[in-house]
PDB file of C-alpha atoms and ligand atoms in Angstrom:
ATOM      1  CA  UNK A  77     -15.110  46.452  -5.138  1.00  0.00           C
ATOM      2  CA  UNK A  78     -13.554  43.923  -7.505  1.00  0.00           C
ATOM      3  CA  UNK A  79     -11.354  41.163  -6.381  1.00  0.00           C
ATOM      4  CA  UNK A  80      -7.941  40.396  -9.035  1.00  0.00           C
ATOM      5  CA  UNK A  81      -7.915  37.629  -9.336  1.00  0.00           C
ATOM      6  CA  UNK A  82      -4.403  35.948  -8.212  1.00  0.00           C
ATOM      7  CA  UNK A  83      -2.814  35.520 -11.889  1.00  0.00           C
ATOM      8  CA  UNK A  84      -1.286  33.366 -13.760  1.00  0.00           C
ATOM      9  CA  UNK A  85      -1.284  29.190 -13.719  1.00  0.00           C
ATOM     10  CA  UNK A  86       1.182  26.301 -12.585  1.00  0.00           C
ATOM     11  CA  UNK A  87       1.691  22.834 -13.848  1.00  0.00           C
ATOM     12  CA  UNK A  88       1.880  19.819 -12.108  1.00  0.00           C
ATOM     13  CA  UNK A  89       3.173  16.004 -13.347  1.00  0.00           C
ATOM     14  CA  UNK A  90       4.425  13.096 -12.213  1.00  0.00           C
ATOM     15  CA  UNK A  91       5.438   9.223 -12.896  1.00  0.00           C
ATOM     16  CA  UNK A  92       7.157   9.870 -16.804  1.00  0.00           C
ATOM     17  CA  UNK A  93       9.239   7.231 -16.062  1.00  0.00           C
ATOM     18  CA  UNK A  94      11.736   8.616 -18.312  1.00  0.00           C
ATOM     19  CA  UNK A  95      14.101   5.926 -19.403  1.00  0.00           C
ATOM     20  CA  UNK A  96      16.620   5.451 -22.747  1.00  0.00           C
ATOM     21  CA  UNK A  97      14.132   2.770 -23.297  1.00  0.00           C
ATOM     22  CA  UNK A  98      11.244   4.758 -24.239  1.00  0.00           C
ATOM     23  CA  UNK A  99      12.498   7.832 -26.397  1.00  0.00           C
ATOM     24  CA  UNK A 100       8.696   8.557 -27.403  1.00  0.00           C
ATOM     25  CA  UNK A 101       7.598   9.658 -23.502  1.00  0.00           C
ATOM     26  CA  UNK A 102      11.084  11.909 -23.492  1.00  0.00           C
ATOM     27  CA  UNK A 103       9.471  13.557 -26.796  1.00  0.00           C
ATOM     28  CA  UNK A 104       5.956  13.843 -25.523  1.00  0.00           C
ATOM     29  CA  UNK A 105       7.746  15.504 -22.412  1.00  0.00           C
ATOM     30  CA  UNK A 106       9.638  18.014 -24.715  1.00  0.00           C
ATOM     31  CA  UNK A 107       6.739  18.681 -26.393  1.00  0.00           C
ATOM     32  CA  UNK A 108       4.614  19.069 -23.370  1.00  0.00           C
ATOM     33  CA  UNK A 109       7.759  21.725 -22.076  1.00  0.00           C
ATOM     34  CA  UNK A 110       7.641  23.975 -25.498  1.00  0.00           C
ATOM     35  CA  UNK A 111       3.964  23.940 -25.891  1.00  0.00           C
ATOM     36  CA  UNK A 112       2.472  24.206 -22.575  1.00  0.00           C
ATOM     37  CA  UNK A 113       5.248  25.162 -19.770  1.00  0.00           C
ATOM     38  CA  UNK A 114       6.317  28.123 -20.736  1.00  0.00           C
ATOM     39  CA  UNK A 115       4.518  31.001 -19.060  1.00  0.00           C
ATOM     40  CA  UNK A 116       3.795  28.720 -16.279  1.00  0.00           C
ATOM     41  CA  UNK A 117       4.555  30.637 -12.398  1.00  0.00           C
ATOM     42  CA  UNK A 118       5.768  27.062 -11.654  1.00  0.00           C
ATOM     43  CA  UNK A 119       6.350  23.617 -13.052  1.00  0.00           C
ATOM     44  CA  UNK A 120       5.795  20.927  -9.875  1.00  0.00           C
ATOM     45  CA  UNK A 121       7.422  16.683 -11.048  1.00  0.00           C
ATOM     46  CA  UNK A 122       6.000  15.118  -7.805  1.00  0.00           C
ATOM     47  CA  UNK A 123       8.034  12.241  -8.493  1.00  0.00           C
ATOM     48  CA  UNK A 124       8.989   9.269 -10.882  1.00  0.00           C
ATOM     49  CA  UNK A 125      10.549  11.473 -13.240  1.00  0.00           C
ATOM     50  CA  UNK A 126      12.822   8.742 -14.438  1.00  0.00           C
ATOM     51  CA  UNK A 127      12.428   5.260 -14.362  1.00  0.00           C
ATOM     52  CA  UNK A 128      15.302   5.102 -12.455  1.00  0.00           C
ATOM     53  CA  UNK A 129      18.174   7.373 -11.020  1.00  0.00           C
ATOM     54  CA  UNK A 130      21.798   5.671  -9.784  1.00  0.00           C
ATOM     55  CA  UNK A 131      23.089   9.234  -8.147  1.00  0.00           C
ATOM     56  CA  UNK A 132      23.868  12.577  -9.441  1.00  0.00           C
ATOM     57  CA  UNK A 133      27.539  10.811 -10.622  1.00  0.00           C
ATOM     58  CA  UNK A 134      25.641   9.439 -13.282  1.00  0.00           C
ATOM     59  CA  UNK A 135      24.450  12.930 -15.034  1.00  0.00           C
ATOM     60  CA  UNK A 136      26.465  13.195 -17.530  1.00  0.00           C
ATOM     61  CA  UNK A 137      23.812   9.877 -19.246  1.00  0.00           C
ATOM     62  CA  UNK A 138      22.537  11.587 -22.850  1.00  0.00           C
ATOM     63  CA  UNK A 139      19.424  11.640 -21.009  1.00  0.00           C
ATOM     64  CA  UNK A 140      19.906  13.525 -17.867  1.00  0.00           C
ATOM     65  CA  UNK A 141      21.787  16.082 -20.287  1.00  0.00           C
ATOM     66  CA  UNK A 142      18.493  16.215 -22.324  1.00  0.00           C
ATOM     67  CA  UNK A 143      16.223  16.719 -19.538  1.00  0.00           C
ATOM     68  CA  UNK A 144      18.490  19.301 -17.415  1.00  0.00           C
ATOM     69  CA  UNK A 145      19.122  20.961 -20.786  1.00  0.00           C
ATOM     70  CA  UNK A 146      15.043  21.712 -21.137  1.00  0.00           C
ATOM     71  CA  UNK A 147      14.790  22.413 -17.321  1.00  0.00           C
ATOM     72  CA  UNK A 148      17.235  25.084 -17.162  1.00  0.00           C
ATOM     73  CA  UNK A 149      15.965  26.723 -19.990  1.00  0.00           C
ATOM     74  CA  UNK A 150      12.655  26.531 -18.677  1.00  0.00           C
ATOM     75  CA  UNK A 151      13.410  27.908 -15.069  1.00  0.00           C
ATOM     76  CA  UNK A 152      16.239  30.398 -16.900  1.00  0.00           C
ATOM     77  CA  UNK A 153      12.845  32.082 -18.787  1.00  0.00           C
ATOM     78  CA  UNK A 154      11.064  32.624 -15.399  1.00  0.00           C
ATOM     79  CA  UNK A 155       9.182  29.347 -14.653  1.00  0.00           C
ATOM     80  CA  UNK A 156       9.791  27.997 -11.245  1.00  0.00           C
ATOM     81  CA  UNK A 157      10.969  24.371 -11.381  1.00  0.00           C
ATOM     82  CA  UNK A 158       9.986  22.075  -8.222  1.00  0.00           C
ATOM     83  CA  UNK A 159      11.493  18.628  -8.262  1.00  0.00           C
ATOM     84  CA  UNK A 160       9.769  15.529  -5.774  1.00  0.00           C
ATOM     85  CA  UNK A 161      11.728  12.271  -5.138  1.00  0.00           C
ATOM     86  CA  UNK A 162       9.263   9.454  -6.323  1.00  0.00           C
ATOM     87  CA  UNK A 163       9.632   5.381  -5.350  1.00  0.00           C
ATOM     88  CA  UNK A 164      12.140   5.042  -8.299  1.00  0.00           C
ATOM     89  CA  UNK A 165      14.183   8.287  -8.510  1.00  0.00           C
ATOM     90  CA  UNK A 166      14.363   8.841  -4.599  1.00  0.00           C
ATOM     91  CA  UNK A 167      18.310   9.267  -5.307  1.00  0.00           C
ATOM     92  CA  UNK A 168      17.937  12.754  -7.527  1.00  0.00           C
ATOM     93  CA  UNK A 169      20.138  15.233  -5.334  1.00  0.00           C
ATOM     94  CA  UNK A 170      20.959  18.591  -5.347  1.00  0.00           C
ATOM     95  CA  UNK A 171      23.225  18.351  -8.110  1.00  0.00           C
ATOM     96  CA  UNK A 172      21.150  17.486 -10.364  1.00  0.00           C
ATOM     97  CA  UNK A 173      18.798  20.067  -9.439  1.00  0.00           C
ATOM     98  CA  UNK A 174      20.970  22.849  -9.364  1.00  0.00           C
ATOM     99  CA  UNK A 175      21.833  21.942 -12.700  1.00  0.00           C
ATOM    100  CA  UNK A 176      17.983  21.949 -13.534  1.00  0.00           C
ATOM    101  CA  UNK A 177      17.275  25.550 -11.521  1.00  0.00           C
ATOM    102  CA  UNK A 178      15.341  23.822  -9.629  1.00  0.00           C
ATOM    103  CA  UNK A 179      14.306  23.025  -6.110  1.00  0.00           C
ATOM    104  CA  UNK A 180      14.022  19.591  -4.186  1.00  0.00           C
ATOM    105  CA  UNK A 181      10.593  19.320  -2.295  1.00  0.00           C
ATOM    106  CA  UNK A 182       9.959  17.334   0.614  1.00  0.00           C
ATOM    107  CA  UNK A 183       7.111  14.794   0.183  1.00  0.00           C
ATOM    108  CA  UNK A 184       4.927  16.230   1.673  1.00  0.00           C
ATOM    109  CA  UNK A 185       4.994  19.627   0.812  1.00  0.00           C
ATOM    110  CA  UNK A 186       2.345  22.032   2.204  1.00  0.00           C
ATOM    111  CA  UNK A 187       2.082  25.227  -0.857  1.00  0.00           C
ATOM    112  CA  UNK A 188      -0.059  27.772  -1.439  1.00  0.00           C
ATOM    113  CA  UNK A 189      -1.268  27.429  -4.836  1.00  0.00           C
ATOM    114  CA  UNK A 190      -2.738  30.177  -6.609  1.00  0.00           C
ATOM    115  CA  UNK A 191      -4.346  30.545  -3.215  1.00  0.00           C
ATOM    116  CA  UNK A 192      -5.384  27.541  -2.558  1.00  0.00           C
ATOM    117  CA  UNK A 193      -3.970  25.528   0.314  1.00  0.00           C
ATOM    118  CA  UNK A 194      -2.888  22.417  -1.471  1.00  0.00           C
ATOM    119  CA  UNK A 195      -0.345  19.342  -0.109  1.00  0.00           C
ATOM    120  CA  UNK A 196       1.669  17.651  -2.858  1.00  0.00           C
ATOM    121  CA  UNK A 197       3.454  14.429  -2.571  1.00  0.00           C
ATOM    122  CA  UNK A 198       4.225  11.655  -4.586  1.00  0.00           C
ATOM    123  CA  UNK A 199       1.723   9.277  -3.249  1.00  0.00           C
ATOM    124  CA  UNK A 200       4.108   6.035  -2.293  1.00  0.00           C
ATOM    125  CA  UNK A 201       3.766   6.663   1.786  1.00  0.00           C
ATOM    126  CA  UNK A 202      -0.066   6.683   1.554  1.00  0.00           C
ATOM    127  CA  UNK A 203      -0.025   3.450   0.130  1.00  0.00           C
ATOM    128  CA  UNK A 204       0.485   1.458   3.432  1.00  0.00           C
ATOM    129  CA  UNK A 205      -1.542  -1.105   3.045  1.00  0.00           C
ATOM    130  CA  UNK A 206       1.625  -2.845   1.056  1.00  0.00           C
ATOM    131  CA  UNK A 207       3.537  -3.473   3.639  1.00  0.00           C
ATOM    132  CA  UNK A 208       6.508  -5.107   2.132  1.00  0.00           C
ATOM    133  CA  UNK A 209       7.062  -1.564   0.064  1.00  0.00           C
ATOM    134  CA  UNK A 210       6.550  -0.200   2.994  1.00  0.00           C
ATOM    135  CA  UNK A 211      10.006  -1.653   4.569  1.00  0.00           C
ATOM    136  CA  UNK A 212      11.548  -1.538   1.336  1.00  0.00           C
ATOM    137  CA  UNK A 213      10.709   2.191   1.174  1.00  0.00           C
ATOM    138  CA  UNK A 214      12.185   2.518   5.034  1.00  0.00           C
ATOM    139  CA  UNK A 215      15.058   1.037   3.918  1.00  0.00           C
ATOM    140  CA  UNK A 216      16.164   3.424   1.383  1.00  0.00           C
ATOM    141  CA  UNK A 217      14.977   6.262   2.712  1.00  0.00           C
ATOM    142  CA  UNK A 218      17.753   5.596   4.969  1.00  0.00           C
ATOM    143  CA  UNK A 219      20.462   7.739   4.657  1.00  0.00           C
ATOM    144  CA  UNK A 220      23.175   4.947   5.917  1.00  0.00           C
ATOM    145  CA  UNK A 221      21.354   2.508   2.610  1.00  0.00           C
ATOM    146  CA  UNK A 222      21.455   5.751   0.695  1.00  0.00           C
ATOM    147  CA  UNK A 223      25.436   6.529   1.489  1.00  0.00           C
ATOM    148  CA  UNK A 224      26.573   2.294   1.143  1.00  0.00           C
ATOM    149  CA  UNK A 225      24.256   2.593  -2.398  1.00  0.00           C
ATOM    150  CA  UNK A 226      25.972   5.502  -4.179  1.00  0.00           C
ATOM    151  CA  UNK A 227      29.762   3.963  -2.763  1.00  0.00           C
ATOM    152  CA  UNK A 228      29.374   1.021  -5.254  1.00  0.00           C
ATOM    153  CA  UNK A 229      30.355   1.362  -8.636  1.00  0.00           C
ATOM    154  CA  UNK A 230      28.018   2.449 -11.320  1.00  0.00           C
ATOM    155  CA  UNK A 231      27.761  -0.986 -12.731  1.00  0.00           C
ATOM    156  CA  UNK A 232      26.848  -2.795  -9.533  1.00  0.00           C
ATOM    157  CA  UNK A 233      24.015   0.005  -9.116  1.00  0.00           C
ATOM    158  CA  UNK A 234      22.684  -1.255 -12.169  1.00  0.00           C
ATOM    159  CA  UNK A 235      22.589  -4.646 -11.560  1.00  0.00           C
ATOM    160  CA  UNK A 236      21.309  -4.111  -7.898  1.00  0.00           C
ATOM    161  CA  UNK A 237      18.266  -1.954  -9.440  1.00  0.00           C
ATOM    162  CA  UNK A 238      17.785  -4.120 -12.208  1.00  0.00           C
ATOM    163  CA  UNK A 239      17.604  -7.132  -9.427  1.00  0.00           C
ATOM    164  CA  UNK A 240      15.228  -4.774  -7.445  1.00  0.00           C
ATOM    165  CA  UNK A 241      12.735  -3.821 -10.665  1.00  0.00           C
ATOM    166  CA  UNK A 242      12.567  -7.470 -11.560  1.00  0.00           C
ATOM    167  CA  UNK A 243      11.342  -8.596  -7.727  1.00  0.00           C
ATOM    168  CA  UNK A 244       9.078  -5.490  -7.735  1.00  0.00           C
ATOM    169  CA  UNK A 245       7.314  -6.556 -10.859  1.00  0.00           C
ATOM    170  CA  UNK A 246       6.850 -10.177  -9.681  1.00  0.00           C
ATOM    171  CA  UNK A 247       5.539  -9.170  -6.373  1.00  0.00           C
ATOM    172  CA  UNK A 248       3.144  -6.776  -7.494  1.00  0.00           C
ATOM    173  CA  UNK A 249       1.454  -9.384  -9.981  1.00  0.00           C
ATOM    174  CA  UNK A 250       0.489 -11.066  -6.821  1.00  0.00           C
ATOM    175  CA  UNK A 251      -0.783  -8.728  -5.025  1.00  0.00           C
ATOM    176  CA  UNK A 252      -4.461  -7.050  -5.448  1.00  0.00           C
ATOM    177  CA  UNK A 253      -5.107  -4.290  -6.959  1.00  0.00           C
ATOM    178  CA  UNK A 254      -6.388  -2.311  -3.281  1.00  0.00           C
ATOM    179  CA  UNK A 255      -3.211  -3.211  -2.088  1.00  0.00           C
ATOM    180  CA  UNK A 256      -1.252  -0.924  -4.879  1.00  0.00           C
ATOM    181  CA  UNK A 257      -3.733   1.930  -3.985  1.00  0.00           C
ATOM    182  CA  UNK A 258      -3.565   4.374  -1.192  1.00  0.00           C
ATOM    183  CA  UNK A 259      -5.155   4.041   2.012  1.00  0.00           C
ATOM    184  CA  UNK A 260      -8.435   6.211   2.648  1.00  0.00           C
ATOM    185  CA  UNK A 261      -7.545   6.497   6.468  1.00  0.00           C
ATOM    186  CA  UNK A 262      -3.884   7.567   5.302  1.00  0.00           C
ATOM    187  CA  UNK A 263      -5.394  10.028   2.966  1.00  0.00           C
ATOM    188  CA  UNK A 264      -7.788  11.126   6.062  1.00  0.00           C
ATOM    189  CA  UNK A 265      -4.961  11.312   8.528  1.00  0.00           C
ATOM    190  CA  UNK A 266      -2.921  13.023   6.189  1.00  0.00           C
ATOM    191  CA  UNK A 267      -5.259  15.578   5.642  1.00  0.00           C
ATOM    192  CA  UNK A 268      -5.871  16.127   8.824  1.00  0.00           C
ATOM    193  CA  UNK A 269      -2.593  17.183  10.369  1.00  0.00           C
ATOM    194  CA  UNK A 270      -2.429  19.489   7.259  1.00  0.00           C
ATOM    195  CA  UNK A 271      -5.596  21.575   8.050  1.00  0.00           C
ATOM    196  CA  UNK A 272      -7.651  19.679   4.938  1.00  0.00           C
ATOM    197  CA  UNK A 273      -5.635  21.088   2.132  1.00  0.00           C
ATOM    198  CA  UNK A 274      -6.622  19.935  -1.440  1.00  0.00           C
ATOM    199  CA  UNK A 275      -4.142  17.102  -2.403  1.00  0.00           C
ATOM    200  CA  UNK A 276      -2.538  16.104  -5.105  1.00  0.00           C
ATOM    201  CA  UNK A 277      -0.433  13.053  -6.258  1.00  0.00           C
ATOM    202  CA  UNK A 278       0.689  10.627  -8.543  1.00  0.00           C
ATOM    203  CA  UNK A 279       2.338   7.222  -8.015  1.00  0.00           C
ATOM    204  CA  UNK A 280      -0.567   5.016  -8.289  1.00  0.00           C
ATOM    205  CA  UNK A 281      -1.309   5.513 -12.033  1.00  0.00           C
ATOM    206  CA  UNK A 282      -4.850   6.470 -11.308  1.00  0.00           C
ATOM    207  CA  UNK A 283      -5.466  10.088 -12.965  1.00  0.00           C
ATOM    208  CA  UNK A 284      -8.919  10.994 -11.338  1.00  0.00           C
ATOM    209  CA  UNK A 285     -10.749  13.822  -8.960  1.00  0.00           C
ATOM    210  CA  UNK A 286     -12.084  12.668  -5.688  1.00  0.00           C
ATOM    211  CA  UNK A 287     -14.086  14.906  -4.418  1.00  0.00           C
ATOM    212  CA  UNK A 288     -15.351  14.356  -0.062  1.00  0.00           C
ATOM    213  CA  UNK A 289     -16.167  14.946   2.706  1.00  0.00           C
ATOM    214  CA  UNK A 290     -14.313  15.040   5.641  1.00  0.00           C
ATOM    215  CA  UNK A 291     -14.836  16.213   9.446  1.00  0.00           C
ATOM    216  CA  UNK A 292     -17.118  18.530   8.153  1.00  0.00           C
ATOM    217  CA  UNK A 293     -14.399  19.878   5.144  1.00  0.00           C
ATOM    218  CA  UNK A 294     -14.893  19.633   1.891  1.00  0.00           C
ATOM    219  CA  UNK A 295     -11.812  17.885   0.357  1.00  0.00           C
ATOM    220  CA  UNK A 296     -10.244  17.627  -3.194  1.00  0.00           C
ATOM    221  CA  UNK A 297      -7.758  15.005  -4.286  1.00  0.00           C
ATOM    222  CA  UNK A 298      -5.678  14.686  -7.531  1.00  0.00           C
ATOM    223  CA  UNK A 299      -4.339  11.832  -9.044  1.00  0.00           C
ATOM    224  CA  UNK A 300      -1.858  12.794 -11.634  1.00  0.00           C
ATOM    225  CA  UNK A 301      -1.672  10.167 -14.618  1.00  0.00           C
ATOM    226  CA  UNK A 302       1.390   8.245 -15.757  1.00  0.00           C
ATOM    227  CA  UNK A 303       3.060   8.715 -18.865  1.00  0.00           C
ATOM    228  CA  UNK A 304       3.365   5.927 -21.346  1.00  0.00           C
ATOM    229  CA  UNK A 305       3.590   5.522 -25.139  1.00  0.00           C
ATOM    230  CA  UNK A 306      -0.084   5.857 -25.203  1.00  0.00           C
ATOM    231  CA  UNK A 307      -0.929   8.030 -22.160  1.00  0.00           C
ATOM    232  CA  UNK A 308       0.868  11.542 -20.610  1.00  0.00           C
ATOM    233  CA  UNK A 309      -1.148  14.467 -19.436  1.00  0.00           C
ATOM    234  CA  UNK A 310      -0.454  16.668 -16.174  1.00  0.00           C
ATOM    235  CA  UNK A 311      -2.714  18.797 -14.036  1.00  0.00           C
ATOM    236  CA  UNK A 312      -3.172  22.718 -14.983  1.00  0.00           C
ATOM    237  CA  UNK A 313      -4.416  24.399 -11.842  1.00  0.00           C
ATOM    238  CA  UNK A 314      -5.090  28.680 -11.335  1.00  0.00           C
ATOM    239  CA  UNK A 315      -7.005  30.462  -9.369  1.00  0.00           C
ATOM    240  CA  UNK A 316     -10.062  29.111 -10.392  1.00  0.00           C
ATOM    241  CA  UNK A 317      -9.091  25.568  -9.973  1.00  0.00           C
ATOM    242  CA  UNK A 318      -7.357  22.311 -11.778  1.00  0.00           C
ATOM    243  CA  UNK A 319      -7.971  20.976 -14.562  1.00  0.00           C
ATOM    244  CA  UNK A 320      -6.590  17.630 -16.690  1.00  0.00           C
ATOM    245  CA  UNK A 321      -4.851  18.051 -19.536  1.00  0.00           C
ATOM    246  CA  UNK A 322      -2.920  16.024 -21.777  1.00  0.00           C
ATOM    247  CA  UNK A 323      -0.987  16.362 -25.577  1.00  0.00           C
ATOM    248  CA  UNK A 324      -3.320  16.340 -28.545  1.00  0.00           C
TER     249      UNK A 324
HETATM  250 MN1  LIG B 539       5.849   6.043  -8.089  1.00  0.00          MN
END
């Protein structure tokens, strides 16, 4: 008797810190929707999409347009579009994706991929080991923070994310590199509760396979790479597996 094999493949990416400021990773990520997307059972952005997001007020930015345009066509011809809040764009809502045809996962988010049990999240909560992110990430998480945030004007969301950006970037030249990376017993415990799923993530800017042992499981995890003017590349997993792969 012959097995089918479950068909098809889905595409996973994360941290494109799409921004005005860098018009080369928005064309990469065009590209990498025309050439590669399509045909895809689903499309998965665990996070970081933008550099930033100021609310779903704020959608009518060139940018957003470009992006929802590209989205909606992609999820109009079939492809499922799954949307993560990362540490930077936790404020995308369901405007936004509505607009995009796509869905808002929580982080994490237990699928079944291609048959595989497999946890995706964007990878900012197993990083606890920074502790002052930590509270900063309690903090606006909050939906009380969230609700004061999106009151202000536009402007004054600017300058209050521009004010947070600048502090982030001077604290993390200070702190070690371990510190920016996720926490094995976080990864273990996470795994754990989860039934020792394959995961996969992003955030740390790491793109690599770790392959363990664990209780007696064999374990998988996935870091997705950033996207930069000199870097992009997502994760291509099927039946078979996940692979890397990247723009030529
Ligand atoms: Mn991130």
């Amino acid at each position: 008797m012959t097995v089918m094999p479950e068909a098809g493949f889905s595409l996973l990416a994360s941290d494109l810190h799409l921004s005005p400021a860098q018009p080369h990773v928005t064309h990469q990520f065009g590209e990498f929707l025309r050439r590669h997307a399509g045909g895809a059972h689903a499309l998965y952005l665990l996070g970081d999409l933008f550099e930033y997001w100021l609310g779903d007020d704020t959608l009518d930015a060139p940018l957003a347009q470009q992006i929802i345009a590209w989205l909606a066509e992609l999820s109009t011809r079939g492809t499922q579009v799954y949307l993560m809040h990362g540490n930077r764009d936790f404020l995308i809502g369901t405007e936004f994706a509505r607009r995009c045809g796509a869905r808002l996962l929580d982080d994490p988010c237990l699928i079944n991929l291609h048959g595989t049990p497999t946890l995706l999240s964007h990878g900012d909560s197993l990083c606890t080991d920074d502790l002052p992110y930590q509270a900063f990430r309690r903090q606006v998480r909050h939906p009380v923070w969230q609700a004061q945030f999106l009151a202000l004007p536009v402007a004054e969301r600017i300058a209050q994310a521009e004010t947070a950006r600048r502090q982030s970037e001077a604290a993390q030249q200070e702190k070690s590199a371990a510190i920016m990376d996720v926490n094995l017993d976080a990864v273990r415990a996470l795994l754990r509760a989860h039934g020792y799923p394959r995961l996969i993530h992003g955030h740390t800017h790491r793109p690599a396979r770790h392959s363990f042992e664990l209780d007696n499981h064999a374990c998988e995890r996935w870091v997705l790479p950033d996207w930069s003017d000199t870097r992009n590349g997502w994760l291509r997993c099927d039946a078979g597996g996940c692979s890397f792969e990247q723009l030529a």
